[in-house]
Coordinates of C-alpha atoms in Angstrom, one line a residue:
M1 CA -23.5 19.7 -82.3
V2 CA -20.8 21.1 -84.5
S3 CA -21.2 19.9 -88.1
F4 CA -18.4 18.8 -90.4
K5 CA -18.7 22.1 -92.3
Q6 CA -18.5 24.1 -89.1
R7 CA -15.4 22.3 -88.0
Q8 CA -13.7 23.1 -91.3
R9 CA -13.7 26.8 -90.2
F10 CA -11.3 26.0 -87.4
A11 CA -9.1 23.4 -89.2
K12 CA -6.4 23.2 -86.5
D13 CA -5.7 19.5 -87.3
P14 CA -2.9 19.0 -89.8
T15 CA -5.1 16.7 -91.9
E16 CA -7.9 19.2 -92.0
Q17 CA -5.5 21.9 -93.0
R18 CA -4.1 19.8 -95.8
V19 CA -7.6 19.0 -97.1
N20 CA -8.7 22.6 -96.8
A21 CA -5.6 23.7 -98.7
F22 CA -6.5 21.1 -101.4
T23 CA -10.0 22.6 -101.6
Q24 CA -8.8 26.1 -101.9
R25 CA -6.4 25.2 -104.7
Y26 CA -8.4 22.7 -106.7
G27 CA -12.0 23.4 -105.8
R28 CA -14.9 21.7 -104.1
Q29 CA -15.6 19.3 -106.9
A30 CA -12.0 17.9 -106.7
T31 CA -12.5 17.5 -102.9
N32 CA -15.7 15.6 -103.5
L33 CA -13.9 13.2 -105.8
A34 CA -11.1 12.7 -103.3
A35 CA -13.8 11.8 -100.7
H36 CA -15.1 9.1 -103.0
A37 CA -11.6 7.9 -103.7
A38 CA -11.2 7.4 -99.9
F39 CA -13.5 4.3 -100.1
P40 CA -11.2 2.0 -102.1
L41 CA -8.2 0.7 -100.2
T42 CA -5.8 1.6 -103.0
L43 CA -6.2 3.6 -106.2
T44 CA -5.3 3.5 -109.8
T45 CA -6.1 6.2 -112.4
D46 CA -8.7 3.7 -113.8
V47 CA -10.5 3.5 -110.5
V48 CA -10.6 7.3 -110.0
Y49 CA -11.9 7.9 -113.5
C50 CA -14.6 5.3 -113.0
L51 CA -15.6 6.9 -109.6
R52 CA -15.8 10.3 -111.3
E53 CA -17.9 9.0 -114.2
S54 CA -20.3 7.1 -111.9
F55 CA -20.8 9.6 -109.0
L56 CA -19.6 13.0 -110.1
P57 CA -20.1 13.4 -113.8
D58 CA -20.0 17.2 -113.6
C59 CA -16.6 17.1 -111.9
P60 CA -13.8 18.0 -114.5
W61 CA -12.1 14.8 -115.5
Y62 CA -8.6 16.4 -115.0
A63 CA -9.5 16.5 -111.2
A64 CA -8.3 12.8 -111.1
A65 CA -4.8 14.1 -111.6
D66 CA -5.3 16.6 -108.9
V67 CA -6.4 13.9 -106.4
L68 CA -3.6 11.5 -107.2
L69 CA -0.7 14.0 -107.5
S70 CA -1.6 16.7 -105.0
G71 CA -0.2 15.2 -101.8
L72 CA -3.5 13.6 -100.6
C73 CA -2.2 10.3 -102.0
I74 CA 1.1 8.5 -101.7
S75 CA 2.6 6.8 -104.6
A76 CA 2.9 3.0 -104.0
G77 CA 4.2 1.9 -107.4
H78 CA 3.5 2.5 -111.1
D79 CA 0.0 4.0 -111.3
L80 CA -0.7 2.8 -107.7
Y81 CA -1.6 5.2 -104.9
E82 CA -2.7 5.1 -101.2
M83 CA -4.0 7.5 -98.6
D84 CA -2.7 7.7 -95.1
A85 CA -5.0 6.7 -92.3
A86 CA -5.8 10.2 -91.1
T87 CA -6.6 11.5 -94.6
R88 CA -8.8 8.5 -95.4
R89 CA -10.8 8.8 -92.1
Y90 CA -11.2 12.6 -92.6
L91 CA -12.4 12.3 -96.1
L92 CA -14.8 9.4 -95.3
R93 CA -16.4 11.6 -92.6
Y94 CA -16.6 14.4 -95.1
L95 CA -18.2 12.0 -97.6
V96 CA -21.0 11.0 -95.2
D97 CA -21.6 14.6 -94.1
Q98 CA -21.9 15.8 -97.8
F99 CA -23.7 12.9 -99.4
G100 CA -25.2 10.9 -96.6
E101 CA -24.8 7.3 -95.3
G102 CA -26.4 6.0 -98.5
R103 CA -23.4 7.0 -100.5
I104 CA -21.3 4.4 -98.6
E105 CA -23.7 1.6 -99.8
E106 CA -23.6 3.0 -103.3
L107 CA -19.9 2.9 -103.3
E108 CA -19.9 -0.7 -102.2
R109 CA -22.2 -1.7 -105.0
F110 CA -19.9 0.2 -107.4
M111 CA -16.9 -1.6 -106.1
V112 CA -18.6 -5.0 -106.5
A113 CA -19.4 -4.2 -110.1
Y114 CA -15.9 -2.9 -110.7
L115 CA -14.1 -5.8 -109.2
R116 CA -16.3 -8.3 -111.0
H117 CA -15.8 -6.5 -114.3
R118 CA -12.0 -6.3 -113.9
L119 CA -11.3 -9.6 -112.2
I120 CA -13.9 -12.1 -113.4
G121 CA -13.4 -12.1 -117.2
D122 CA -11.2 -13.4 -120.0
N123 CA -9.5 -10.1 -120.8
P124 CA -6.1 -9.8 -119.1
D125 CA -5.9 -6.1 -120.0
E126 CA -8.9 -5.6 -117.6
R127 CA -7.0 -7.3 -114.8
A128 CA -3.9 -5.1 -115.5
L129 CA -6.0 -2.0 -114.8
L130 CA -6.8 -3.4 -111.4
L131 CA -3.6 -5.3 -110.4
G132 CA -1.0 -3.0 -112.0
E133 CA 2.0 -3.7 -114.2
K134 CA 4.5 -5.2 -111.6
P135 CA 1.9 -6.6 -110.7
N136 CA 1.0 -5.2 -107.3
W137 CA -2.3 -6.1 -105.6
T138 CA -4.8 -3.4 -105.2
A139 CA -7.4 -4.8 -102.7
L140 CA -9.7 -2.1 -103.8
A141 CA -12.7 -2.3 -101.5
C142 CA -14.2 -2.9 -98.2
L143 CA -17.3 -5.0 -98.8
Q144 CA -20.0 -6.5 -96.6
P145 CA -19.8 -10.3 -96.4
G146 CA -22.1 -12.1 -98.8
D147 CA -22.2 -13.9 -102.1
A148 CA -20.4 -11.0 -104.0
Y149 CA -17.7 -10.9 -101.3
E150 CA -17.1 -14.6 -101.5
E151 CA -17.1 -14.6 -105.3
I152 CA -14.5 -11.9 -105.5
R153 CA -12.5 -13.5 -102.7
Q154 CA -12.3 -16.8 -104.5
T155 CA -11.2 -15.2 -107.7
L156 CA -8.4 -13.2 -105.9
E157 CA -7.4 -16.4 -104.1
Q158 CA -7.0 -18.3 -107.4
L159 CA -4.9 -15.4 -108.9
A160 CA -2.8 -15.2 -105.7
L161 CA -1.9 -18.8 -105.6
Q162 CA -0.4 -18.5 -109.1
D163 CA 2.3 -16.2 -107.8
T164 CA 5.5 -17.5 -106.1
D165 CA 6.1 -14.4 -104.1
P166 CA 3.0 -13.4 -102.2
N167 CA 4.9 -10.9 -100.1
E168 CA 5.4 -8.8 -103.3
R169 CA 1.8 -8.8 -104.2
F170 CA -0.1 -8.4 -100.9
R171 CA 0.5 -5.2 -99.0
L172 CA -2.9 -5.2 -97.3
A173 CA -2.0 -5.5 -93.6
S174 CA -0.9 -1.8 -93.4
L175 CA -3.8 -0.6 -95.6
V176 CA -6.4 -2.3 -93.4
E177 CA -5.4 -0.1 -90.5
S178 CA -6.3 3.1 -92.5
Y179 CA -10.0 2.3 -92.2
G180 CA -10.1 2.2 -88.4
D181 CA -13.5 1.8 -87.0
F182 CA -15.3 4.0 -89.6
L183 CA -16.4 1.2 -92.0
A184 CA -16.0 -1.7 -89.5
D185 CA -18.8 -0.2 -87.5
R186 CA -21.0 -0.3 -90.6
G187 CA -20.4 -4.0 -91.2
Y188 CA -17.7 -3.7 -93.9
Q189 CA -14.4 -5.5 -94.0
P190 CA -11.6 -5.4 -96.6
V191 CA -11.4 -8.1 -99.2
L192 CA -8.6 -10.5 -98.1
L193 CA -8.4 -9.0 -94.6
E194 CA -7.6 -12.4 -93.0
W195 CA -5.1 -13.1 -95.8
A196 CA -3.3 -9.9 -95.2
D197 CA -2.9 -10.5 -91.5
R198 CA -1.6 -14.1 -92.2
I199 CA 0.9 -12.9 -94.8
A200 CA 2.2 -10.2 -92.4
E201 CA 3.0 -13.1 -90.0
G202 CA 4.6 -15.1 -92.7
E203 CA 1.9 -17.7 -92.7
P204 CA 0.2 -19.4 -95.7
I205 CA -2.8 -17.7 -97.2
D206 CA -5.2 -20.5 -96.3
E207 CA -5.4 -24.2 -96.1
T208 CA -5.5 -24.6 -99.9
A209 CA -2.3 -22.6 -100.2
E210 CA -0.6 -24.6 -97.5
V211 CA -1.6 -27.9 -99.2
V212 CA -0.3 -26.6 -102.6
G213 CA 2.9 -25.6 -101.0
Q214 CA 3.4 -29.0 -99.5
L215 CA 2.6 -30.8 -102.8
Q216 CA 5.1 -28.6 -104.7
Q217 CA 7.8 -29.3 -102.1
S218 CA 7.2 -33.0 -102.5
G219 CA 7.8 -32.7 -106.3
F220 CA 4.2 -32.7 -107.5
I221 CA 3.2 -30.3 -110.3
V222 CA 0.1 -28.4 -109.4
N223 CA -1.8 -26.7 -112.1
W224 CA -5.0 -24.6 -112.0
V225 CA -7.9 -25.6 -114.2
D226 CA -9.4 -22.8 -116.3
F227 CA -13.2 -22.4 -116.1
E228 CA -15.8 -19.9 -117.0
V229 CA -18.0 -18.0 -114.6
A230 CA -21.2 -16.4 -115.8
T231 CA -22.3 -13.4 -113.7
V232 CA -25.6 -11.7 -114.1
L233 CA -25.9 -8.2 -112.5
F234 CA -29.3 -6.8 -111.6
G235 CA -29.6 -3.1 -111.1
V236 CA -25.9 -2.5 -111.1
E237 CA -24.4 -0.5 -114.1
V238 CA -20.8 -1.1 -114.7
P239 CA -19.3 2.4 -115.1
P240 CA -17.6 3.0 -118.4
L241 CA -14.1 4.5 -118.7
T242 CA -13.9 8.2 -119.5
E243 CA -13.6 9.1 -123.1
S244 CA -10.2 10.7 -122.6
E245 CA -8.3 8.7 -120.0
L246 CA -5.0 10.1 -118.8
S247 CA -1.9 8.1 -118.7
E248 CA 0.9 8.6 -116.2
F249 CA 4.6 9.1 -117.0
E250 CA 7.8 9.4 -115.0
F251 CA 10.6 11.8 -115.8
E252 CA 13.6 13.6 -114.2
S253 CA 14.3 17.3 -114.1
V254 CA 17.7 18.8 -113.2
T255 CA 18.9 22.0 -111.4
V256 CA 22.2 23.6 -112.0
D257 CA 24.3 26.2 -110.1
D258 CA 25.7 29.4 -111.6
R259 CA 28.5 27.4 -113.3
G260 CA 26.1 25.2 -115.1
K261 CA 26.9 22.1 -112.9
V262 CA 24.0 19.8 -112.1
V263 CA 23.5 20.0 -108.3
D264 CA 20.1 18.3 -108.0
R265 CA 18.0 15.7 -109.9
Q266 CA 14.3 15.2 -109.1
T267 CA 12.0 12.5 -110.3
H268 CA 8.4 13.5 -111.0
R269 CA 5.2 12.0 -112.2
S270 CA 2.6 13.7 -114.4
F271 CA -0.3 12.8 -116.6
Y272 CA -1.0 13.2 -120.3
F273 CA -3.2 12.1 -123.1
E274 CA -2.3 11.6 -126.7
E275 CA -4.0 13.0 -129.7
P276 CA -3.5 10.6 -132.7
L277 CA -2.6 12.2 -136.0
G278 CA -2.6 9.2 -138.2
E279 CA -0.3 6.4 -139.2
G280 CA 3.4 7.3 -139.2
V281 CA 2.9 10.6 -137.4
S282 CA 3.8 11.1 -133.7
P283 CA 0.6 12.0 -131.8
L284 CA 0.3 15.3 -129.9
K285 CA 1.3 14.5 -126.3
M286 CA -0.7 16.8 -124.1
V287 CA 0.6 17.1 -120.5
A288 CA -1.7 18.0 -117.6
I289 CA -0.6 21.4 -116.1
P290 CA -2.0 21.8 -112.6
S291 CA -3.7 25.0 -111.5
G292 CA -1.7 27.4 -109.3
E293 CA -0.3 30.8 -108.6
F294 CA 3.0 32.4 -109.6
M295 CA 4.8 35.7 -109.9
M296 CA 4.8 36.6 -113.6
G297 CA 7.6 38.7 -114.9
S298 CA 11.2 39.1 -113.7
P299 CA 12.6 40.9 -110.6
D300 CA 14.5 44.1 -111.1
D301 CA 17.9 42.5 -110.4
E302 CA 17.6 39.6 -112.8
P303 CA 20.5 39.5 -115.3
G304 CA 19.5 40.4 -118.8
R305 CA 16.1 41.8 -117.7
Y306 CA 14.1 44.2 -119.9
D307 CA 11.7 46.8 -118.5
D308 CA 8.8 45.2 -120.4
E309 CA 9.1 42.1 -118.1
G310 CA 7.6 44.1 -115.2
P311 CA 6.1 44.9 -113.0
Q312 CA 6.0 41.5 -111.4
H313 CA 2.5 40.5 -110.5
R314 CA 0.7 37.5 -109.0
V315 CA -1.3 35.5 -111.5
T316 CA -3.7 32.6 -110.8
V317 CA -3.8 30.0 -113.5
S318 CA -6.5 27.4 -114.1
P319 CA -5.5 23.8 -115.1
F320 CA -4.9 23.1 -118.8
F321 CA -3.1 20.7 -121.1
M322 CA 0.0 21.8 -123.0
G323 CA 1.9 20.2 -125.8
Q324 CA 4.9 18.4 -124.3
Y325 CA 6.9 19.6 -127.3
P326 CA 6.7 22.3 -129.9
V327 CA 4.7 21.2 -133.0
T328 CA 6.9 19.2 -135.3
Q329 CA 7.3 19.3 -139.1
A330 CA 5.5 15.9 -139.4
Q331 CA 2.6 17.0 -137.3
W332 CA 2.3 20.3 -139.2
R333 CA 2.3 18.5 -142.5
M334 CA -0.5 16.2 -141.4
V335 CA -2.7 19.0 -140.1
A336 CA -2.0 21.1 -143.3
T337 CA -3.9 18.4 -145.2
L338 CA -7.1 18.9 -143.2
P339 CA -10.0 21.0 -144.5
E340 CA -9.2 24.8 -144.7
K341 CA -10.9 27.0 -142.1
E342 CA -9.8 30.6 -142.8
R343 CA -6.5 30.4 -144.7
E344 CA -4.3 28.0 -146.7
L345 CA -1.3 26.4 -144.9
N346 CA 2.0 25.7 -146.6
P347 CA 2.7 22.0 -145.8
E348 CA 6.5 22.6 -145.8
P349 CA 7.1 26.0 -144.1
A350 CA 10.4 25.0 -142.4
H351 CA 13.8 26.5 -143.3
F352 CA 15.4 23.3 -142.0
K353 CA 13.4 21.0 -144.2
G354 CA 13.1 17.2 -143.9
Q355 CA 13.6 17.0 -140.2
E356 CA 10.4 15.2 -139.2
N357 CA 10.9 15.5 -135.5
C358 CA 12.3 19.0 -135.4
P359 CA 9.9 21.8 -134.6
V360 CA 8.2 23.6 -137.5
E361 CA 9.4 27.1 -138.0
Q362 CA 8.7 29.9 -140.4
V363 CA 5.0 30.0 -139.4
S364 CA 3.2 33.2 -138.7
W365 CA 0.8 33.8 -135.8
W366 CA -2.1 33.5 -138.2
D367 CA -0.7 30.2 -139.5
A368 CA -0.6 28.9 -135.9
I369 CA -4.2 30.0 -135.4
E370 CA -5.3 28.1 -138.5
F371 CA -3.5 25.0 -137.3
C372 CA -5.4 25.2 -134.0
A373 CA -8.8 25.7 -135.8
R374 CA -8.2 22.7 -138.1
I375 CA -7.1 20.3 -135.3
S376 CA -9.9 21.4 -133.1
E377 CA -12.4 20.4 -135.8
Y378 CA -10.5 17.2 -136.5
T379 CA -10.5 16.1 -132.8
G380 CA -13.6 17.6 -131.4
R381 CA -11.5 19.3 -128.6
T382 CA -10.7 23.0 -128.3
Y383 CA -7.0 23.7 -129.2
R384 CA -5.5 27.1 -129.2
L385 CA -2.2 28.9 -128.5
P386 CA -1.2 29.4 -124.9
T387 CA -1.8 32.7 -123.3
E388 CA 1.4 34.5 -122.2
A389 CA 0.6 33.8 -118.6
E390 CA 0.0 30.1 -119.3
W391 CA 3.3 29.9 -121.2
E392 CA 5.4 31.4 -118.5
Y393 CA 3.6 29.5 -115.7
A394 CA 4.2 26.2 -117.6
C395 CA 7.8 27.1 -118.4
R396 CA 8.7 28.0 -114.8
A397 CA 7.1 24.9 -113.3
E398 CA 7.1 26.5 -109.9
T399 CA 10.7 27.9 -110.2
V400 CA 11.6 31.6 -109.7
T401 CA 15.0 31.5 -111.3
P402 CA 15.8 32.9 -114.8
F403 CA 15.6 29.4 -116.3
H404 CA 13.7 26.4 -115.0
F405 CA 17.1 24.8 -114.8
G406 CA 18.2 27.3 -112.3
S407 CA 20.2 30.6 -112.4
T408 CA 21.8 29.7 -115.7
M409 CA 21.9 26.9 -118.4
T410 CA 24.3 25.2 -120.7
T411 CA 24.1 23.8 -124.2
D412 CA 23.8 20.3 -122.6
L413 CA 20.4 21.5 -121.4
A414 CA 19.0 23.6 -124.3
N415 CA 19.6 24.6 -127.9
Y416 CA 20.9 28.2 -128.1
D417 CA 24.0 30.0 -129.3
G418 CA 26.2 28.8 -126.5
S419 CA 27.4 32.1 -125.2
V420 CA 28.0 32.7 -121.5
F421 CA 25.2 34.0 -119.2
L422 CA 26.8 33.8 -115.7
N423 CA 29.8 31.6 -114.8
E424 CA 29.2 28.5 -116.9
P425 CA 31.6 27.6 -119.7
E426 CA 30.9 28.6 -123.3
G427 CA 28.9 26.0 -125.1
Q428 CA 28.2 24.7 -128.6
S429 CA 26.3 26.7 -131.2
R430 CA 24.5 24.2 -133.3
G431 CA 23.2 26.7 -135.8
K432 CA 19.9 25.0 -136.4
T433 CA 16.9 23.4 -134.7
T434 CA 17.2 20.1 -132.9
P435 CA 14.7 17.2 -132.5
V436 CA 12.2 17.9 -129.8
G437 CA 12.6 16.2 -126.5
Q438 CA 16.4 15.9 -126.8
F439 CA 17.1 17.9 -123.6
P440 CA 15.9 17.5 -120.0
P441 CA 12.3 18.5 -119.3
N442 CA 11.1 20.9 -116.5
A443 CA 9.3 19.8 -113.4
F444 CA 5.9 19.7 -115.3
G445 CA 7.3 17.3 -117.9
L446 CA 7.6 19.9 -120.8
Y447 CA 10.6 19.9 -123.2
D448 CA 12.3 22.7 -125.1
M449 CA 10.8 25.6 -123.2
H450 CA 14.2 27.4 -123.4
G451 CA 15.7 27.7 -126.9
N452 CA 15.2 25.8 -130.2
V453 CA 12.4 28.0 -131.5
W454 CA 10.5 31.1 -130.2
E455 CA 6.9 30.2 -129.5
W456 CA 3.8 32.2 -130.4
C457 CA 1.4 33.1 -127.6
L458 CA -2.2 34.1 -127.9
D459 CA -1.9 37.6 -126.5
H460 CA -1.5 40.9 -128.3
W461 CA 1.7 42.8 -127.4
R462 CA 1.8 45.2 -124.5
N463 CA 4.9 47.0 -123.3
G464 CA 4.8 45.8 -119.7
Y465 CA 2.2 44.4 -117.4
E466 CA 0.3 47.4 -116.1
G467 CA -3.4 46.6 -116.2
V468 CA -3.1 43.0 -117.6
P469 CA -5.4 40.2 -116.5
T470 CA -4.4 38.3 -113.3
D471 CA -6.4 35.2 -114.0
G472 CA -4.2 33.7 -116.7
S473 CA -6.3 34.9 -119.6
A474 CA -4.9 36.6 -122.7
W475 CA -4.6 40.4 -123.1
L476 CA -6.3 41.2 -126.4
T477 CA -7.4 44.3 -128.3
K478 CA -9.9 44.7 -131.1
N479 CA -7.1 45.4 -133.5
D480 CA -6.4 42.3 -135.7
D481 CA -3.2 44.0 -136.9
A482 CA -1.8 44.4 -133.4
R483 CA 1.7 43.1 -132.8
R484 CA 1.9 39.6 -131.1
L485 CA 4.5 38.2 -128.8
T486 CA 6.7 35.1 -128.6
R487 CA 8.5 33.4 -125.7
G488 CA 11.4 31.0 -125.1
G489 CA 14.3 32.0 -127.4
Y490 CA 15.7 30.0 -130.3
W491 CA 18.6 28.0 -131.6
G492 CA 20.8 31.1 -132.4
E493 CA 19.8 33.3 -129.5
L494 CA 21.8 34.7 -126.6
P495 CA 20.8 33.0 -123.3
M496 CA 19.4 36.2 -121.9
Y497 CA 16.7 36.0 -124.5
C498 CA 15.8 32.4 -123.6
R499 CA 14.9 33.2 -119.9
S500 CA 11.5 32.3 -118.6
A501 CA 10.4 35.9 -118.4
C502 CA 11.8 37.2 -121.7
R503 CA 9.4 38.3 -124.4
I504 CA 9.7 39.8 -127.9
N505 CA 7.1 41.3 -130.2
L506 CA 6.5 40.6 -133.9
E507 CA 4.0 41.3 -136.6
P508 CA 1.3 38.6 -136.8
N509 CA 2.3 37.8 -140.4
D510 CA 6.0 37.4 -139.7
R511 CA 7.4 34.1 -140.9
L512 CA 11.0 33.8 -139.7
N513 CA 13.2 30.8 -139.5
F514 CA 13.1 30.6 -135.7
I515 CA 9.5 30.9 -134.8
G516 CA 7.3 27.9 -134.0
F517 CA 4.6 27.2 -131.4
R518 CA 3.0 24.6 -129.2
V519 CA -0.7 24.1 -128.5
V520 CA -2.8 24.0 -125.4
C521 CA -6.1 22.1 -124.9
E522 CA -8.7 23.5 -122.6
A523 CA -9.3 21.2 -119.7

C-alpha cells in the first residue's frame, strides 16, 4: 500500500502540487498547522492561533499568516477564511497520516471547548472573535451528536433568531460539501447542517423560527429572555490566545507606466502587531513579511544603475516583521528616555524639529543600534536593523522594476526632488521630510520605502555582491569602523538614487539631515 508520504513524491494532482509548494516555501511545521486548520469549517486568525497554541506549540506563531494568506485559504470576509473542498480533504488525510486517527477526536474536543468559550458567555468581544465583525457566521466545527453538540446548537439557534437576514449570516450549505465523506464516515456532522440546507432552500431555520416569523407578521413583539448557563468542563483545557496575536489590515498598492500614470490598483491583506510605546505615542506597527526568494541587485540595463548593484544573485529570505514606517520623531523621543545600554541618545536629533509624525533624521548607525538595544530590553523582543537583503526584499515586494511602483514614480507617490526619471512629468520638490504613511504602500503594506529618508541597514559596506550571503543574513566584518550602507533615497534626492536596488555607503558615525531607519523584529 502506498502511504501518504510516498504519494507526495509523485504529486501529479494539482492540490498535492499546491500543498507541496506550500511546504517547500513555508516548511513542514506550517503544513502541519494547515492540516489542523482543515478541521474547522471556516477560519479566523483567533482559531488558527488557538490551534497552534494547543497542538503545535513549537510551530512559529507567524505560520498562522502563512496558512491564511498563502493561497491554501480563500478570503470570505474580514478576518474570515475557507478552504476549498479538495484542499480540505487532502489536508485531513495528511493530518491522519501524520498524527493518527486520535488527533481528529482531540480536535473535536478542542472545538467543543473553543465554541463553548466563545459562544456561551457574557463577553460580546469573545463572540466577535468567532462570528466576525459583519457579522458572518463561522460554523467552526464538525462535532459528534451529543450533549455538547446540542448545547452549542441551541446557543447558535438563539443568536441566529436575533438576526433579520439569516441569508447574510449562514453560508454553511456550500461549506458542508467540503468535508465529503471523510468526517461523515467517522460519525461527525457540521453544527447547523440541517439549518444550512433549509436556508439554502429558502425555508425557516426550524419550527421555532417559523412560529416567531408568524407572530412577528401578526404584529406581536417577540423578545428573547436573557439567562445564564453554567458549564463545567472536565479534562478539557481552553486554549489561551498567543501572547502576540496578529491583526489583519487591508490596503491598496498602485502600479504606474513609464509616464507615471497609474495603470493598476491591487487590494492586499497582510498581518501586523503593534508595539505600544506609551500614552500619546504611536505604537510601532510591525508588518509580517513572508519568506521567499528574489533576485537581489539590478540588471545591467536598468536606468541609473551603478556597478555596486551587481552581480544580481538569488537570495532566500526567512520571514520577519518590519516597521510599517520609518521610526518617527515621537517614537525616537520616547525610546531615548529608556535606560542607556551603550551610548547616550539625543532626544531631539532631527533637523526638521517638532514634526512628531515625520521620520527622525540626523541619527548615526550607532544611534540606531542603541535604539534597537533599548527597545529590545523594553519589550522583551529582539529588534534590530534590517539586513540589506531584507530591506531590498521588503521594498520590492515581489516586483522586479526599478521601483515597487513600476518603471518610474512621481511625487504623488513618494517624497524626492521631483526631477524626471523616464517619461513622467517633473514633480514637486518639497525640500523637507513628510509625515510617514502619506503615500501609497507597496504590496507588503510598507510605506516610504522610496524617498523621505535614507535608511540604515545592518550590513557593513561592500562594493558589489561577490561572495555575499544568499540566505538574507548581513555581510559583516570584524572592523567596527567599517563603512555602513543606507537604502531608499531621501526628500532631496534624484529618483535614480531612490530605486529599490540603489545603495550608498557612509561612516557609521555620520549624522546627516536625511538619514533615518526602520526596525525589524525577528519572527
